[in-house]
Tab-separated table of C-alpha atoms and ligand atoms in Angstrom:
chain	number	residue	atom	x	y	z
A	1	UNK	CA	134.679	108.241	76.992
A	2	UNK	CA	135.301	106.909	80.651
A	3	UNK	CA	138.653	104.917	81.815
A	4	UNK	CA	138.732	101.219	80.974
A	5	UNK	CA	138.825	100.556	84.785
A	6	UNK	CA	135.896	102.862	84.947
A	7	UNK	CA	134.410	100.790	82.465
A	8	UNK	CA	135.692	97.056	83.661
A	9	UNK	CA	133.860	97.946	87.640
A	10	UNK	CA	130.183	98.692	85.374
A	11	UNK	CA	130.532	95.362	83.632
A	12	UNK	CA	130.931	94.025	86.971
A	13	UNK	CA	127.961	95.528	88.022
A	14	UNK	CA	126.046	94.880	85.038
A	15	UNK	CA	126.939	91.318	85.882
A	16	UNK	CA	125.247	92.091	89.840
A	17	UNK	CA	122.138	93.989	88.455
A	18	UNK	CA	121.347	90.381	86.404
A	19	UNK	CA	122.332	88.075	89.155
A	20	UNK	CA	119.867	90.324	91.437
A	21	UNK	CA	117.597	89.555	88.431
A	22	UNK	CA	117.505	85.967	88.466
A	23	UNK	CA	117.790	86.001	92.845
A	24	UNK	CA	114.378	87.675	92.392
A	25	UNK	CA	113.443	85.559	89.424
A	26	UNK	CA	114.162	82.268	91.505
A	27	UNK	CA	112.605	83.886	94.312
A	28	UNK	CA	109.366	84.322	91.874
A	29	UNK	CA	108.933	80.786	90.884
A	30	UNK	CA	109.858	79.438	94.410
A	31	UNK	CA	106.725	81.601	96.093
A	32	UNK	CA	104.709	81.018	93.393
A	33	UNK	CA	104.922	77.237	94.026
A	34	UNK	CA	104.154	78.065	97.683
A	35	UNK	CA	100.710	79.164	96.915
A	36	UNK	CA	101.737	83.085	97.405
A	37	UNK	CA	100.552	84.440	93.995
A	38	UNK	CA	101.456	88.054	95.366
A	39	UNK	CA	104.305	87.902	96.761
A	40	UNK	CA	105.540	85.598	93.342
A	41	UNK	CA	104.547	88.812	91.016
A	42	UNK	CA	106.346	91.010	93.480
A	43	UNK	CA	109.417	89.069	92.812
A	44	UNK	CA	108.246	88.652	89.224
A	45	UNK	CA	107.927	92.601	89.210
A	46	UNK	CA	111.836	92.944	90.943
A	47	UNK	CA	112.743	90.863	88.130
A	48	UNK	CA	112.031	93.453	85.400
A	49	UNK	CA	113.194	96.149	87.616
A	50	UNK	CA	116.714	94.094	88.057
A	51	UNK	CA	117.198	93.916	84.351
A	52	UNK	CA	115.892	97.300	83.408
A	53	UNK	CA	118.714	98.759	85.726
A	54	UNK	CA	121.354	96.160	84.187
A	55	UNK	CA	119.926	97.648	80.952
A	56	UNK	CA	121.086	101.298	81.618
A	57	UNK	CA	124.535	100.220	82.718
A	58	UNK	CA	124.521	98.636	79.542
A	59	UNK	CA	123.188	101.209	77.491
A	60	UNK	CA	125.759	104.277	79.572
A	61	UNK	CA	128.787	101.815	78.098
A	62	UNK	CA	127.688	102.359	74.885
A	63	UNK	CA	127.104	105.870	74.988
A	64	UNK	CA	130.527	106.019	76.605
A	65	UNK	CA	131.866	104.636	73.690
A	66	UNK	CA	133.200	101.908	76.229
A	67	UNK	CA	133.332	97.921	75.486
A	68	UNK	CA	130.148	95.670	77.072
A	69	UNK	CA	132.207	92.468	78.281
A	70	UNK	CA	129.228	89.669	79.329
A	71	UNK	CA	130.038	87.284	81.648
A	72	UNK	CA	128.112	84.772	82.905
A	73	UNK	CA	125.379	85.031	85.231
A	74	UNK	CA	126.254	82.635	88.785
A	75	UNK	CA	123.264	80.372	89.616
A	76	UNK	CA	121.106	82.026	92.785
A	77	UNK	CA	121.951	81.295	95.946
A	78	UNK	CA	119.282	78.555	97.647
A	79	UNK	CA	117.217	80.349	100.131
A	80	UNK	CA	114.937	78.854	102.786
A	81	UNK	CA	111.342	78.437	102.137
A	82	UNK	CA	110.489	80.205	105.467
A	83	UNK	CA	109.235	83.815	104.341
A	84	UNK	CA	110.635	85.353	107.187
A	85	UNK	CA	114.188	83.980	105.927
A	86	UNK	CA	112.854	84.968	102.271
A	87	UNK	CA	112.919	88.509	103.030
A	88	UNK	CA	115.767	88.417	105.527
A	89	UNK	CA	117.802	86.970	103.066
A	90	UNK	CA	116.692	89.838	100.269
A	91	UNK	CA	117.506	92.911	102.780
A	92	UNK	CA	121.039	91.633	102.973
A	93	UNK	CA	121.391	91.043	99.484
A	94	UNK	CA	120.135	94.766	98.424
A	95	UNK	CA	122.362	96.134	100.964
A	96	UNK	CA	125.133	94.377	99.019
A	97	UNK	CA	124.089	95.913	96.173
A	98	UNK	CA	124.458	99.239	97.850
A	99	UNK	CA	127.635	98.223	98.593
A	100	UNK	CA	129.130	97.643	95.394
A	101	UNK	CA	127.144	100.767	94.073
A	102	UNK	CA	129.036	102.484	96.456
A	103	UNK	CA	132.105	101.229	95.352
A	104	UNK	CA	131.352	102.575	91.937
A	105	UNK	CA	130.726	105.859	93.344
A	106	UNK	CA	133.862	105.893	95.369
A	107	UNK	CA	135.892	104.939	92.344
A	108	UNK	CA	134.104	107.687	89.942
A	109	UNK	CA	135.453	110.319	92.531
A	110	UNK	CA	138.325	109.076	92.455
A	111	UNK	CA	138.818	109.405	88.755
A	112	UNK	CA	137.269	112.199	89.158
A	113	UNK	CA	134.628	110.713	86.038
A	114	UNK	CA	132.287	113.281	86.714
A	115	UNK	CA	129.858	111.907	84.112
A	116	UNK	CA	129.929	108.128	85.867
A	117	UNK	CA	129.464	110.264	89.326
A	118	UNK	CA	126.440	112.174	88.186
A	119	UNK	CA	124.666	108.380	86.102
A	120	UNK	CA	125.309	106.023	89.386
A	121	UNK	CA	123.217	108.664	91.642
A	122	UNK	CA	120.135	107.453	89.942
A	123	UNK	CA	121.746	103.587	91.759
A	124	UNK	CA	121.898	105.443	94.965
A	125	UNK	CA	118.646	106.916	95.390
A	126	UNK	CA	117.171	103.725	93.979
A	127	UNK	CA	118.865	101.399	96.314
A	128	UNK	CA	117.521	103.985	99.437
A	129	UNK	CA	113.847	103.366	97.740
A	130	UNK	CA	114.756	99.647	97.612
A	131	UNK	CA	115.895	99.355	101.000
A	132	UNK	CA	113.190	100.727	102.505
A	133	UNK	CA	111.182	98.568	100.818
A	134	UNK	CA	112.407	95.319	101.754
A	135	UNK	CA	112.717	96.591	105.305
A	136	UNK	CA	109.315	97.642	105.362
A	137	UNK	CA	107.965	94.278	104.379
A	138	UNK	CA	110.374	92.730	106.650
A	139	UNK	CA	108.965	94.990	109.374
A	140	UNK	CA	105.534	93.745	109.019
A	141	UNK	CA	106.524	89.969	108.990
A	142	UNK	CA	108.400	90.112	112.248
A	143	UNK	CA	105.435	92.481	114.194
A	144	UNK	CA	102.592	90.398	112.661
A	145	UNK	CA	104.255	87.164	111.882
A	146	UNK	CA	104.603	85.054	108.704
A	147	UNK	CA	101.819	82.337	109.010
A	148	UNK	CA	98.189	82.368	108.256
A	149	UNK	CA	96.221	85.533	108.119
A	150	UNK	CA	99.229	88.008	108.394
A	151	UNK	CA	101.028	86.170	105.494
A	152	UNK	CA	97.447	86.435	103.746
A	153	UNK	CA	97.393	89.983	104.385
A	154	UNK	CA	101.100	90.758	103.722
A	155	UNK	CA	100.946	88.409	99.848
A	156	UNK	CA	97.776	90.883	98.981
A	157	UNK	CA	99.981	93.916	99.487
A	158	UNK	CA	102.718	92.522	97.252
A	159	UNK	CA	100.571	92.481	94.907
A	160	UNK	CA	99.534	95.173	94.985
A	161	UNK	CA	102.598	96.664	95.044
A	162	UNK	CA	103.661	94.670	91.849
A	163	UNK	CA	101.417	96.148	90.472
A	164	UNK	CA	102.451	99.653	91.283
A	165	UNK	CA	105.867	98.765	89.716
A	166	UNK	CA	104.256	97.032	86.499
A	167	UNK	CA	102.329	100.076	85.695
A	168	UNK	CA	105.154	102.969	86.972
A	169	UNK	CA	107.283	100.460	83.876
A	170	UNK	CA	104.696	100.148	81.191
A	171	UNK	CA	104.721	104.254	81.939
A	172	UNK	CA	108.701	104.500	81.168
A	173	UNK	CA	108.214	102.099	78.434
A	174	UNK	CA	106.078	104.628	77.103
A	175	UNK	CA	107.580	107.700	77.211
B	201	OFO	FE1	119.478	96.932	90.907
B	201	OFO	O1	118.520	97.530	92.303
B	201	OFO	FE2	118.601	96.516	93.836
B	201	OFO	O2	119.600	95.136	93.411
């Protein structure tokens, strides 16, 4: 059983983890009508990943033994069509995720919720791996630019790496 605050700042982030959900989901549909077919399933792919990690919050309530309160979901925000700004915009909202994982983390110890400590370090290591991801990308973009043959290049490695994610999912769905 964790402490109703406890429980109250993972609804909260439940909430987060399906907003980051539809960001990417948005994201998805609005590079998909852009003609980038990778980059859309890499968003697509983020997506599932979003709700899969809003799923264990949900799930560790449960087990807890602590009440699931479901709000609703704010509409995206509107970001640029210019990649560059796409993936600018992406960074900064991951590193608010971190944030507010942190937060979490922070509050755990404070409670001293040992159990809530040891379940959000699976949040932290992810949001390192997600991160660096993003950053990577974004890395690429700015040395090789986000027009033409570079943007050609770059949507062929999202998909690529969607489908990396896909299959490392229909792998955890399996076991
Ligand atoms: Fe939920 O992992 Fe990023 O946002």
């Amino acid at each position: 059983m964790i402490s109703k605050d406890m429980a109250t700042l993972i609804n909260a982030q439940i909430n987060r983890e399906m907003y980051s959900a539809y960001y990417y989901l948005g994201l998805s549909a609005q590079t998909e009508a852009m003609n980038l077919k990778g980059t859309a399933a890499w968003f697509l792919a983020k997506h599932g990943e979003e709700m899969t990690h809003a799923l264990k919050m949900f799930r560790y309530l449960i087990d807890q033994d602590a009440a699931v309160t479901l709000k609703a979901v704010p509409v995206p925000e509107t970001v640029g069509s210019v990649v560059m700004e796409i993936f600018e915009r992406t960074l900064e909202h991951e590193r608010g995720v971190t944030r507010s994982i942190n937060d979490l983390v922070d509050h755990a110890l404070t409670e001293k919720d040992h159990a809530t400590n040891v379940f959000l370090h699976w949040f932290v290591t992810e949001q390192i791996e997600e991160e660096a991801t993003v950053k990577d990308i974004l890395g690429r973009l700015r040395i090789f630019g986000d027009q033409g043959q570079s943007l050609l290049m770059i949507d062929n490695e999202l998909a690529a790496l969607a489908q990396q994610i896909n299959q490392a999912a229909a792998t955890a769905a399996a076991q």
